[in-house]
Structure formats: structure tokens, C-alpha cells
Amino acid sequence: LNTKFNIVKRIDKNIEINLSNGYFPNFEEFGDFRWKSALDLKIKLNTKFSLSINSIFNYDSFPEKGIPETDYQLTNSISYTF
């Protein structure tokens, strides 16, 4: 069982923002859960090229030993459509 919440907003014809949040509880142990948030920005530079900036935040309330509770990712990419 999990909960997800997504928002997509088009700023104009060339810019789109996606926000996604997820809550993943462990029902066998109260207070144990995972949280994931993602923010994606896509900018259409012209008819062929797009720029994407994607960030992800993960949280685990009870991670395995030696693993931090939080981690972050940032990915930048350029796309070419043909």
C-alpha cells in the first residue's frame, strides 16, 4: 500500500514542470516508511532539442546499517528528437 501525489504544470508551450511525491509505509513496523520526491523541469529549446533537469530526494526512516536516511540525485540531460 502506498500513496502518490503528482502535479504537472505547463508554464508555456516550451516549459513543463512535474512534481511527484510518494509515501510508502511499512505496516509491519509502525513508524517505518519511505518517502520519495521528484521534481522534473523540461524546457523545449527548439523543434529538435530539449533540456531536462531532474532531481530526486529519497528518505528512509529505518535504513539498513551503514546507509544514510536521505539521498539526493540531480540529473541534467539534453534530448534530440529525429
Short mmCIF file of N, CA and C in Angstrom, two decimals:
data_model
loop_
_atom_site.label_atom_id
_atom_site.label_comp_id
_atom_site.label_asym_id
_atom_site.label_seq_id
_atom_site.Cartn_x
_atom_site.Cartn_y
_atom_site.Cartn_z
N LEU A 1 0.85 -1.17 0.00
CA LEU A 1 0.00 0.00 0.00
C LEU A 1 0.89 1.23 0.00
N ASN A 2 0.60 2.18 -0.85
CA ASN A 2 1.37 3.43 -0.89
C ASN A 2 0.46 4.55 -1.37
N THR A 3 0.98 5.76 -1.22
CA THR A 3 0.25 6.95 -1.65
C THR A 3 1.13 7.76 -2.57
N LYS A 4 0.60 8.19 -3.69
CA LYS A 4 1.34 9.02 -4.63
C LYS A 4 0.53 10.27 -4.96
N PHE A 5 1.25 11.37 -5.15
CA PHE A 5 0.63 12.64 -5.49
C PHE A 5 1.47 13.26 -6.61
N ASN A 6 0.84 13.54 -7.74
CA ASN A 6 1.55 14.09 -8.90
C ASN A 6 0.89 15.38 -9.36
N ILE A 7 1.75 16.34 -9.72
CA ILE A 7 1.28 17.60 -10.30
C ILE A 7 2.09 17.85 -11.57
N VAL A 8 1.39 18.20 -12.64
CA VAL A 8 2.04 18.58 -13.89
C VAL A 8 1.55 19.97 -14.25
N LYS A 9 2.48 20.86 -14.50
CA LYS A 9 2.13 22.25 -14.85
C LYS A 9 2.91 22.67 -16.07
N ARG A 10 2.20 23.09 -17.09
CA ARG A 10 2.83 23.62 -18.30
C ARG A 10 2.87 25.14 -18.14
N ILE A 11 4.09 25.70 -18.04
CA ILE A 11 4.27 27.14 -17.85
C ILE A 11 3.93 27.89 -19.14
N ASP A 12 4.45 27.43 -20.22
CA ASP A 12 4.05 27.90 -21.56
C ASP A 12 4.29 26.74 -22.52
N LYS A 13 4.24 26.97 -23.80
CA LYS A 13 4.33 25.84 -24.75
C LYS A 13 5.70 25.16 -24.73
N ASN A 14 6.72 25.81 -24.14
CA ASN A 14 8.07 25.24 -24.15
C ASN A 14 8.58 24.79 -22.78
N ILE A 15 7.84 25.02 -21.71
CA ILE A 15 8.32 24.69 -20.36
C ILE A 15 7.26 23.89 -19.61
N GLU A 16 7.70 22.76 -19.03
CA GLU A 16 6.80 21.91 -18.26
C GLU A 16 7.48 21.49 -16.96
N ILE A 17 6.72 21.51 -15.86
CA ILE A 17 7.22 21.10 -14.55
C ILE A 17 6.38 19.93 -14.05
N ASN A 18 7.06 18.88 -13.57
CA ASN A 18 6.39 17.72 -12.99
C ASN A 18 6.87 17.55 -11.56
N LEU A 19 5.95 17.43 -10.63
CA LEU A 19 6.27 17.18 -9.23
C LEU A 19 5.57 15.90 -8.81
N SER A 20 6.34 14.99 -8.22
CA SER A 20 5.80 13.71 -7.79
C SER A 20 6.26 13.42 -6.36
N ASN A 21 5.33 13.02 -5.50
CA ASN A 21 5.64 12.64 -4.13
C ASN A 21 5.03 11.27 -3.85
N GLY A 22 5.80 10.44 -3.15
CA GLY A 22 5.30 9.11 -2.80
C GLY A 22 5.60 8.78 -1.35
N TYR A 23 4.62 8.17 -0.68
CA TYR A 23 4.76 7.74 0.71
C TYR A 23 4.54 6.23 0.74
N PHE A 24 5.51 5.50 1.27
CA PHE A 24 5.48 4.05 1.26
C PHE A 24 5.66 3.52 2.69
N PRO A 25 4.57 3.28 3.42
CA PRO A 25 4.68 2.83 4.81
C PRO A 25 4.94 1.32 4.91
N ASN A 26 5.53 0.92 6.04
CA ASN A 26 5.70 -0.49 6.38
C ASN A 26 4.69 -0.79 7.47
N PHE A 27 3.66 -1.53 7.15
CA PHE A 27 2.59 -1.79 8.11
C PHE A 27 2.97 -2.81 9.17
N GLU A 28 4.07 -3.51 8.97
CA GLU A 28 4.51 -4.47 9.97
C GLU A 28 5.26 -3.80 11.12
N GLU A 29 5.80 -2.61 10.88
CA GLU A 29 6.52 -1.89 11.93
C GLU A 29 6.11 -0.42 11.88
N PHE A 30 5.41 0.02 12.92
CA PHE A 30 4.90 1.38 12.99
C PHE A 30 6.04 2.39 12.97
N GLY A 31 5.93 3.44 12.17
CA GLY A 31 6.95 4.47 12.07
C GLY A 31 8.00 4.22 11.01
N ASP A 32 7.98 3.03 10.40
CA ASP A 32 8.93 2.70 9.34
C ASP A 32 8.27 3.04 8.00
N PHE A 33 8.89 3.94 7.25
CA PHE A 33 8.33 4.34 5.96
C PHE A 33 9.44 4.87 5.06
N ARG A 34 9.10 5.01 3.80
CA ARG A 34 9.97 5.64 2.81
C ARG A 34 9.20 6.77 2.15
N TRP A 35 9.94 7.82 1.78
CA TRP A 35 9.37 8.98 1.11
C TRP A 35 10.22 9.26 -0.11
N LYS A 36 9.59 9.52 -1.23
CA LYS A 36 10.32 9.85 -2.46
C LYS A 36 9.67 11.06 -3.10
N SER A 37 10.47 12.08 -3.40
CA SER A 37 10.01 13.27 -4.10
C SER A 37 10.85 13.46 -5.35
N ALA A 38 10.20 13.80 -6.43
CA ALA A 38 10.90 14.06 -7.69
C ALA A 38 10.37 15.34 -8.30
N LEU A 39 11.29 16.15 -8.81
CA LEU A 39 10.94 17.40 -9.49
C LEU A 39 11.65 17.39 -10.83
N ASP A 40 10.88 17.50 -11.90
CA ASP A 40 11.41 17.47 -13.26
C ASP A 40 11.03 18.75 -13.98
N LEU A 41 12.00 19.36 -14.61
CA LEU A 41 11.80 20.55 -15.42
C LEU A 41 12.24 20.25 -16.83
N LYS A 42 11.34 20.42 -17.79
CA LYS A 42 11.67 20.16 -19.19
C LYS A 42 11.47 21.44 -19.98
N ILE A 43 12.51 21.84 -20.70
CA ILE A 43 12.48 23.06 -21.49
C ILE A 43 12.74 22.68 -22.95
N LYS A 44 11.79 22.99 -23.79
CA LYS A 44 11.95 22.72 -25.22
C LYS A 44 12.71 23.90 -25.82
N LEU A 45 13.94 23.65 -26.26
CA LEU A 45 14.79 24.71 -26.79
C LEU A 45 14.41 25.10 -28.22
N ASN A 46 14.07 24.11 -29.02
CA ASN A 46 13.56 24.32 -30.38
C ASN A 46 12.84 23.04 -30.81
N THR A 47 12.57 22.86 -32.07
CA THR A 47 11.80 21.70 -32.52
C THR A 47 12.56 20.39 -32.36
N LYS A 48 13.87 20.44 -32.25
CA LYS A 48 14.69 19.22 -32.16
C LYS A 48 15.31 18.98 -30.77
N PHE A 49 15.63 20.03 -30.03
CA PHE A 49 16.36 19.89 -28.77
C PHE A 49 15.51 20.25 -27.56
N SER A 50 15.73 19.49 -26.48
CA SER A 50 15.09 19.77 -25.19
C SER A 50 16.13 19.63 -24.08
N LEU A 51 15.96 20.41 -23.04
CA LEU A 51 16.81 20.35 -21.86
C LEU A 51 15.96 19.86 -20.70
N SER A 52 16.45 18.87 -19.95
CA SER A 52 15.73 18.34 -18.79
C SER A 52 16.62 18.44 -17.56
N ILE A 53 16.02 18.90 -16.47
CA ILE A 53 16.69 18.95 -15.17
C ILE A 53 15.80 18.15 -14.21
N ASN A 54 16.35 17.08 -13.66
CA ASN A 54 15.58 16.17 -12.82
C ASN A 54 16.26 16.04 -11.45
N SER A 55 15.49 16.19 -10.39
CA SER A 55 16.02 16.00 -9.04
C SER A 55 15.15 15.00 -8.30
N ILE A 56 15.79 14.17 -7.48
CA ILE A 56 15.09 13.16 -6.69
C ILE A 56 15.61 13.21 -5.26
N PHE A 57 14.69 13.18 -4.31
CA PHE A 57 15.02 13.11 -2.89
C PHE A 57 14.39 11.85 -2.33
N ASN A 58 15.19 11.02 -1.66
CA ASN A 58 14.71 9.79 -1.03
C ASN A 58 14.97 9.85 0.47
N TYR A 59 13.99 9.38 1.24
CA TYR A 59 14.13 9.30 2.69
C TYR A 59 13.65 7.93 3.15
N ASP A 60 14.43 7.30 4.01
CA ASP A 60 14.07 6.02 4.60
C ASP A 60 14.19 6.17 6.11
N SER A 61 13.10 5.98 6.85
CA SER A 61 13.11 6.22 8.29
C SER A 61 13.96 5.20 9.06
N PHE A 62 14.07 3.99 8.55
CA PHE A 62 14.89 2.95 9.18
C PHE A 62 15.74 2.26 8.11
N PRO A 63 16.80 2.91 7.65
CA PRO A 63 17.63 2.29 6.61
C PRO A 63 18.49 1.16 7.19
N GLU A 64 19.04 0.36 6.30
CA GLU A 64 19.98 -0.68 6.71
C GLU A 64 21.21 -0.03 7.35
N LYS A 65 21.89 -0.77 8.19
CA LYS A 65 23.08 -0.27 8.89
C LYS A 65 24.13 0.20 7.88
N GLY A 66 24.66 1.40 8.11
CA GLY A 66 25.70 1.95 7.24
C GLY A 66 25.17 2.75 6.05
N ILE A 67 23.86 2.81 5.89
CA ILE A 67 23.25 3.55 4.79
C ILE A 67 22.57 4.79 5.37
N PRO A 68 22.79 5.98 4.80
CA PRO A 68 22.16 7.18 5.35
C PRO A 68 20.64 7.19 5.14
N GLU A 69 19.95 7.98 5.96
CA GLU A 69 18.49 8.08 5.84
C GLU A 69 18.06 8.77 4.56
N THR A 70 18.86 9.73 4.09
CA THR A 70 18.48 10.50 2.90
C THR A 70 19.53 10.38 1.81
N ASP A 71 19.07 10.50 0.58
CA ASP A 71 19.98 10.64 -0.55
C ASP A 71 19.34 11.52 -1.60
N TYR A 72 20.16 12.16 -2.39
CA TYR A 72 19.72 13.12 -3.40
C TYR A 72 20.33 12.75 -4.74
N GLN A 73 19.61 13.04 -5.80
CA GLN A 73 20.12 12.85 -7.15
C GLN A 73 19.75 14.06 -7.99
N LEU A 74 20.65 14.45 -8.85
CA LEU A 74 20.39 15.54 -9.80
C LEU A 74 20.91 15.09 -11.15
N THR A 75 20.03 15.12 -12.14
CA THR A 75 20.40 14.68 -13.48
C THR A 75 20.03 15.78 -14.48
N ASN A 76 20.98 16.16 -15.30
CA ASN A 76 20.73 17.11 -16.39
C ASN A 76 20.91 16.36 -17.71
N SER A 77 20.04 16.63 -18.65
CA SER A 77 20.17 15.94 -19.94
C SER A 77 19.69 16.84 -21.07
N ILE A 78 20.24 16.56 -22.23
CA ILE A 78 19.82 17.22 -23.47
C ILE A 78 19.29 16.14 -24.40
N SER A 79 18.11 16.37 -24.95
CA SER A 79 17.49 15.39 -25.84
C SER A 79 17.43 15.93 -27.25
N TYR A 80 17.62 15.03 -28.19
CA TYR A 80 17.47 15.37 -29.61
C TYR A 80 16.40 14.46 -30.20
N THR A 81 15.41 15.04 -30.84
CA THR A 81 14.33 14.29 -31.47
C THR A 81 14.52 14.29 -32.98
N PHE A 82 14.42 13.09 -33.55
CA PHE A 82 14.55 13.00 -35.03
C PHE A 82 13.45 12.17 -35.61
#
